[in-house]
Coordinates of C-alpha atoms and ligand atoms in Angstrom, one line a residue:
M1 CA 10.2 -5.7 -27.8
A2 CA 10.9 -4.8 -23.9
D3 CA 10.1 -8.0 -22.2
V4 CA 7.9 -6.9 -19.7
T5 CA 6.0 -9.6 -18.1
I6 CA 3.2 -9.7 -15.7
R7 CA 0.8 -12.8 -15.1
I8 CA -2.7 -11.6 -14.5
A9 CA -5.1 -14.1 -13.1
P10 CA -7.8 -14.8 -15.7
H11 CA -10.7 -13.8 -13.7
L12 CA -9.1 -10.2 -13.0
S13 CA -8.4 -9.7 -16.7
R14 CA -11.9 -10.2 -17.4
A15 CA -12.8 -7.7 -15.0
L16 CA -10.1 -5.1 -16.3
Q17 CA -11.2 -5.6 -19.8
D18 CA -15.0 -5.0 -18.5
G19 CA -14.1 -1.9 -16.6
A20 CA -15.5 -3.2 -13.7
P21 CA -14.1 -1.9 -10.3
V22 CA -10.6 -3.5 -9.0
V23 CA -8.7 -2.9 -6.0
A24 CA -4.8 -4.0 -6.2
L25 CA -3.6 -5.3 -2.6
E26 CA 0.2 -5.5 -1.5
S27 CA 1.8 -8.7 0.0
T28 CA 4.7 -7.3 2.1
V29 CA 2.2 -7.1 4.7
V30 CA 1.4 -10.6 4.3
T31 CA 5.1 -11.7 4.0
H32 CA 6.7 -9.3 6.4
G33 CA 4.3 -6.9 8.3
L34 CA 2.6 -9.1 10.7
P35 CA 3.3 -12.0 13.0
A36 CA 2.3 -15.5 11.8
P37 CA -0.5 -16.8 11.2
H38 CA -2.0 -13.2 10.7
G39 CA -0.6 -12.7 7.5
L40 CA -2.7 -15.2 5.5
E41 CA -5.7 -14.7 7.3
L42 CA -5.3 -10.8 6.8
A43 CA -4.9 -11.7 2.9
H44 CA -8.0 -13.6 2.8
D45 CA -10.0 -11.0 5.0
L46 CA -9.0 -8.1 2.7
E47 CA -10.0 -9.7 -0.3
A48 CA -13.3 -10.4 1.2
A49 CA -13.6 -6.8 2.3
V50 CA -12.9 -5.4 -1.4
R51 CA -15.7 -8.1 -2.6
A52 CA -18.1 -7.0 0.1
H53 CA -18.0 -3.5 -1.3
G54 CA -18.4 -4.5 -4.9
A55 CA -15.0 -4.6 -6.4
T56 CA -12.5 -7.4 -7.3
P57 CA -9.5 -7.9 -5.2
A58 CA -6.0 -8.3 -6.8
T59 CA -3.3 -9.2 -4.4
I60 CA 0.2 -8.8 -6.2
G61 CA 3.5 -10.6 -5.6
V62 CA 6.5 -12.7 -7.0
V63 CA 6.0 -16.3 -7.3
A64 CA 8.6 -18.2 -8.4
G65 CA 10.3 -15.3 -10.2
E66 CA 6.9 -14.6 -11.7
L67 CA 5.2 -10.9 -10.6
V68 CA 1.6 -11.9 -10.6
A69 CA -1.5 -9.8 -10.1
G70 CA -4.5 -11.6 -8.6
L71 CA -2.4 -14.3 -6.5
S72 CA -4.4 -17.4 -6.0
A73 CA -5.5 -18.9 -2.7
P74 CA -2.4 -21.7 -2.8
E75 CA 0.0 -18.7 -4.2
L76 CA -1.1 -16.4 -1.1
E77 CA -0.3 -19.7 1.3
R78 CA 2.9 -20.1 -0.3
L79 CA 4.1 -16.3 0.3
A80 CA 2.5 -16.4 3.6
S81 CA 4.4 -19.7 4.7
G82 CA 7.9 -18.1 5.6
G83 CA 11.1 -17.6 3.5
A84 CA 9.7 -15.0 0.8
D85 CA 12.0 -11.9 0.3
K86 CA 10.6 -8.3 0.5
A87 CA 10.6 -7.2 -3.1
T88 CA 10.7 -3.2 -3.7
L89 CA 11.8 -1.3 -6.7
W90 CA 15.6 -1.8 -6.4
N91 CA 15.3 -5.4 -6.1
L92 CA 12.1 -6.5 -7.9
A93 CA 14.2 -7.4 -11.1
A94 CA 16.7 -9.3 -9.0
S95 CA 13.9 -11.0 -7.3
T96 CA 12.3 -12.2 -10.5
A97 CA 15.4 -12.9 -12.2
R98 CA 16.3 -15.2 -9.4
G99 CA 13.0 -17.2 -9.7
G100 CA 12.1 -16.8 -5.8
D101 CA 9.0 -15.9 -4.1
A102 CA 8.7 -12.2 -2.5
G103 CA 6.1 -10.0 -0.8
T104 CA 6.0 -6.8 -3.0
T105 CA 5.8 -3.5 -1.2
V106 CA 3.7 -0.5 -2.0
A107 CA 6.4 0.8 -4.6
A108 CA 6.7 -2.6 -6.2
T109 CA 2.7 -3.1 -5.9
L110 CA 2.2 0.3 -7.3
H111 CA 4.3 -0.5 -10.2
A112 CA 2.7 -4.0 -11.0
A113 CA -0.8 -2.8 -10.5
H114 CA -0.2 0.0 -13.1
L115 CA 1.4 -2.4 -15.4
A116 CA -2.0 -4.7 -15.1
G117 CA -3.9 -1.4 -15.6
I118 CA -5.4 -1.3 -12.2
E119 CA -6.3 2.3 -10.9
V120 CA -7.2 1.9 -7.3
F121 CA -4.9 0.3 -4.3
A122 CA -5.3 -0.2 -0.5
T123 CA -2.5 -0.7 1.9
G124 CA -2.0 -0.2 5.8
G125 CA 0.7 2.6 6.4
I126 CA 3.0 3.8 3.6
G127 CA 7.0 3.9 3.9
G128 CA 8.4 7.4 4.0
V129 CA 11.3 9.1 5.9
H130 CA 12.9 7.3 8.7
V131 CA 14.2 8.8 11.7
A132 CA 17.7 7.5 11.0
P133 CA 19.1 9.5 8.2
F134 CA 19.3 8.5 4.7
D135 CA 16.7 5.8 5.0
E136 CA 13.7 7.1 2.8
S137 CA 11.5 4.4 1.2
A138 CA 11.1 3.9 -2.4
D139 CA 7.1 4.2 -1.6
L140 CA 7.5 7.9 -2.0
A141 CA 9.4 7.5 -5.4
A142 CA 6.7 5.2 -6.7
L143 CA 4.0 7.5 -5.6
A144 CA 5.8 10.1 -7.4
R145 CA 5.4 8.8 -10.8
T146 CA 2.4 6.0 -10.6
P147 CA -0.6 7.4 -11.1
L148 CA -3.1 5.3 -8.8
V149 CA -5.5 6.2 -6.2
T150 CA -3.5 4.8 -2.8
V151 CA -5.6 4.3 0.2
C152 CA -3.6 4.4 3.4
S153 CA -3.6 5.5 7.0
G154 CA -0.9 7.8 6.5
P155 CA 2.8 6.7 6.7
K156 CA 3.6 4.1 9.3
S157 CA 4.0 5.3 12.5
I158 CA 7.8 4.4 13.1
L159 CA 8.6 7.3 10.6
D160 CA 9.2 11.0 10.5
A161 CA 5.6 11.8 9.6
H162 CA 6.0 15.5 9.0
A163 CA 9.2 14.9 7.0
T164 CA 7.5 12.3 4.8
L165 CA 4.7 14.9 4.1
E166 CA 7.3 17.5 2.9
R167 CA 8.8 14.8 0.5
L168 CA 5.4 14.2 -0.7
E169 CA 5.0 18.0 -1.5
T170 CA 8.3 18.2 -3.2
A171 CA 7.0 15.2 -5.3
G172 CA 3.8 16.7 -6.0
V173 CA 1.8 13.8 -4.7
P174 CA -1.7 15.2 -3.7
V175 CA -2.8 14.1 -0.4
V176 CA -6.3 13.9 0.3
G177 CA -7.5 13.6 4.0
Y178 CA -10.5 11.4 3.8
A179 CA -13.4 12.9 5.9
S180 CA -10.4 14.8 7.8
D181 CA -8.2 17.5 7.6
A182 CA -4.8 16.4 9.0
L183 CA -2.2 13.8 8.2
A184 CA -3.3 10.4 9.7
G185 CA -1.1 8.4 12.0
F186 CA -1.2 5.0 11.3
H187 CA -1.7 3.1 14.6
L188 CA -2.8 6.6 15.9
P189 CA -5.5 8.5 14.1
L190 CA -3.4 11.6 13.6
A191 CA 0.2 11.9 13.0
E192 CA 2.3 13.9 15.4
P193 CA 3.0 16.6 15.3
N194 CA -0.3 17.7 13.6
A195 CA 0.2 18.1 9.9
P196 CA -2.9 19.8 7.9
L197 CA -3.6 18.4 4.2
P198 CA -4.1 20.3 1.1
I199 CA -7.4 18.4 0.2
R200 CA -10.4 16.8 1.9
A201 CA -12.9 14.5 0.6
D202 CA -15.9 13.4 2.3
A203 CA -17.2 10.6 -0.2
P204 CA -15.2 8.0 -2.5
E205 CA -17.0 10.1 -5.4
E206 CA -14.9 13.2 -4.2
V207 CA -11.8 11.1 -4.4
A208 CA -12.7 9.8 -7.8
A209 CA -13.2 13.5 -9.2
V210 CA -9.7 14.4 -7.7
H211 CA -8.2 11.7 -9.6
R212 CA -10.1 12.2 -12.9
A213 CA -8.8 15.8 -12.6
Q214 CA -5.2 14.7 -11.9
R215 CA -5.3 12.5 -14.8
A216 CA -6.9 15.2 -17.2
L217 CA -3.9 17.4 -16.2
G218 CA -1.4 14.6 -17.3
L219 CA 0.2 14.6 -13.9
P220 CA 1.9 11.4 -13.2
Q221 CA 1.5 11.1 -9.3
A222 CA -0.5 8.9 -7.4
I223 CA -3.5 10.5 -5.4
L224 CA -2.8 9.5 -1.7
V225 CA -5.6 9.0 0.4
S226 CA -4.9 9.3 4.1
N227 CA -7.9 7.7 5.9
P228 CA -7.6 7.8 9.9
V229 CA -8.1 4.6 11.8
D230 CA -11.2 4.8 13.9
E231 CA -9.8 3.4 17.1
G232 CA -6.1 3.8 17.7
V233 CA -3.7 2.7 20.1
D234 CA -2.8 5.0 23.2
P235 CA -0.4 8.0 22.4
V236 CA 1.3 7.8 25.6
A237 CA 2.1 4.3 25.5
Y238 CA 2.8 4.2 21.9
R239 CA 5.7 6.4 22.6
R240 CA 7.0 4.4 25.1
W241 CA 6.8 1.1 22.9
L242 CA 8.2 3.0 20.1
D243 CA 11.3 4.3 21.9
A244 CA 11.7 0.6 23.2
A245 CA 11.6 -0.6 19.6
R246 CA 14.0 1.7 18.3
R247 CA 16.3 0.5 21.2
D248 CA 15.9 -2.9 20.0
A249 CA 16.6 -2.2 16.5
D250 CA 19.8 -0.5 17.1
A251 CA 20.9 -3.2 19.4
A252 CA 20.0 -5.8 16.7
G253 CA 21.7 -3.6 13.9
A254 CA 18.6 -3.6 11.9
H255 CA 18.7 -1.3 8.9
G256 CA 18.2 -1.0 5.3
K257 CA 15.1 -3.0 4.4
E258 CA 15.0 -5.0 7.5
A259 CA 14.2 -1.8 9.5
T260 CA 10.6 -1.6 9.0
P261 CA 9.8 -5.4 9.4
F262 CA 12.4 -5.4 12.3
L263 CA 10.2 -2.2 13.8
L264 CA 6.7 -3.2 13.4
Q265 CA 7.6 -6.9 15.1
A266 CA 9.4 -5.1 17.8
L267 CA 6.3 -2.9 18.4
A268 CA 3.7 -6.1 18.4
E269 CA 5.8 -7.7 21.0
R270 CA 6.2 -4.5 23.4
S271 CA 2.5 -3.6 23.0
E272 CA 1.5 -7.2 23.8
G273 CA -0.4 -7.2 20.0
A274 CA -2.1 -3.8 20.4
T275 CA -0.3 -2.5 17.5
V276 CA -1.2 -5.6 15.3
R277 CA -4.9 -5.2 16.1
T278 CA -4.9 -1.7 15.0
N279 CA -2.9 -2.5 12.1
L280 CA -5.4 -5.4 11.0
R281 CA -8.1 -2.8 11.8
L282 CA -7.1 0.0 9.4
L283 CA -5.8 -2.4 6.5
R284 CA -9.7 -3.8 6.3
R285 CA -11.0 -0.1 6.6
N286 CA -8.6 1.1 3.7
A287 CA -9.4 -2.0 1.6
E288 CA -13.1 -1.2 2.1
L289 CA -12.9 2.6 1.5
A290 CA -10.5 1.6 -1.9
A291 CA -13.4 -0.5 -3.1
R292 CA -16.1 2.1 -2.8
I293 CA -13.5 4.7 -4.6
A294 CA -13.0 2.0 -7.4
V295 CA -16.8 1.6 -7.8
A296 CA -17.2 5.2 -7.9
L297 CA -14.6 5.5 -10.8
A298 CA -16.2 2.6 -12.6
H299 CA -19.7 4.3 -12.6
D300 CA -17.9 7.3 -14.2
G301 CA -18.5 5.1 -17.3
V302 CA -15.1 6.1 -18.9
P303 CA -12.7 3.7 -18.1
A304 CA -10.2 6.5 -17.1
R305 CA -7.5 4.2 -18.1
A306 CA -8.4 3.7 -21.6
A307 CA -9.3 7.4 -22.2
D308 CA -5.9 8.8 -20.5
R309 CA -3.3 6.0 -21.7
T310 CA 0.0 7.8 -22.2
P311 CA 2.4 5.7 -24.6
D312 CA 4.1 3.9 -21.7
P313 CA 4.5 0.5 -22.2
S314 CA 0.7 -0.5 -22.7
P315 CA -0.1 -4.3 -21.9
S316 CA -3.0 -5.8 -23.4
H317 CA -5.1 -7.9 -20.7
G318 CA -4.0 -11.4 -22.0
T319 CA -3.1 -13.9 -19.5
D320 CA 0.7 -13.3 -20.0
V321 CA 1.3 -9.7 -21.0
H322 CA 4.1 -8.4 -22.9
A323 CA 4.8 -4.9 -23.7
Ligands
PSU401 N1 2.1 -1.1 6.1 C1 1.8 -2.1 6.9 N2 2.6 -3.1 7.4 C2 3.7 -3.2 6.3 C3 4.2 -2.4 5.3 C4 3.1 -1.2 5.2 O1 0.9 -1.8 7.7 O2 4.4 -4.2 6.6 C5 5.4 -2.6 4.0 C6 4.7 -1.9 3.0 O3 4.9 -3.0 1.9 C7 5.6 -0.8 2.5 C8 7.1 -1.2 3.3 O4 5.7 -0.4 1.3 O5 6.5 -1.6 4.4 C9 7.8 -0.1 3.3 O6 9.1 -0.6 3.6 P1 10.6 0.3 3.4 O7 10.4 1.4 4.5 O8 11.8 -0.5 3.6 O9 10.5 0.8 1.9
MN402 MN1 14.6 1.9 3.6

């Protein structure tokens, strides 16, 4: 028996068994995405936003080598207190084998959420194609093969949005513009240059319908929901901060998995917190929308997950799951 293990918090396990709406949340934004003390506050805020809209939050991360869905308050505090690693797909196994703590990226969170049987996930901006050659986030690989509705505000604005959208197209990931027709630009409402999207949805039920159709067709990709932030930062100032942040990153030699956290931190400093305020705002909006989509899916009656399980490792909803 393959020894795939994820610990699912008991209250979450019950919600999943009942077919209640659940929203997965990532933890790299908590461990690496925001300057302290924003990380921990944010984690609690996002969970509250999900609850306020009728769903159960499931923040995912690695604690003492254990992959956990539904981190407890002390576990969140532990992750936010510094020193945690950043776990994406290529180092998730190493991270658990070593027994350490780690925030999970979009990619690793998608994987874990799917193992747990969760269908909806909210984040801020996804990873994608960096401007530096040959740096492409594993988020793209995970979105190509993990069937969750993933709500974001587009690719993080430190990336090449256009190249990221092309990769998503190649991978067959449907990108749904929520109440919008072009790709969201993370800190900016729209990505530059303007990138039209193939599908638009104006209500959570419409997103749920696309998700159901994707499942019914046996397509393995995520449904990526692009939810533009309502109030972004000033685009001209943003361009200046980003150029400076890129120079800072070059000077510091920040690349590989350090690149994203470094650039976000440099932007926060250069913008005197403006990018952080926008980031917090869009994260909250995305958690709210994800909760409404999870509620719409649950109202279908069909626990879509039970209906369309393919023969991949299918964990039961115990506290410890072995597939
Ligand atoms: N969005 C944010 N802040 C973040 C991230 C996304 O608003 O910190 C994180 C996510 O966890 C995403 C990761 O998966 O950055 C991408 O990192 P990389 O480009 O190294 O794959
Ligand atoms: Mn990378």
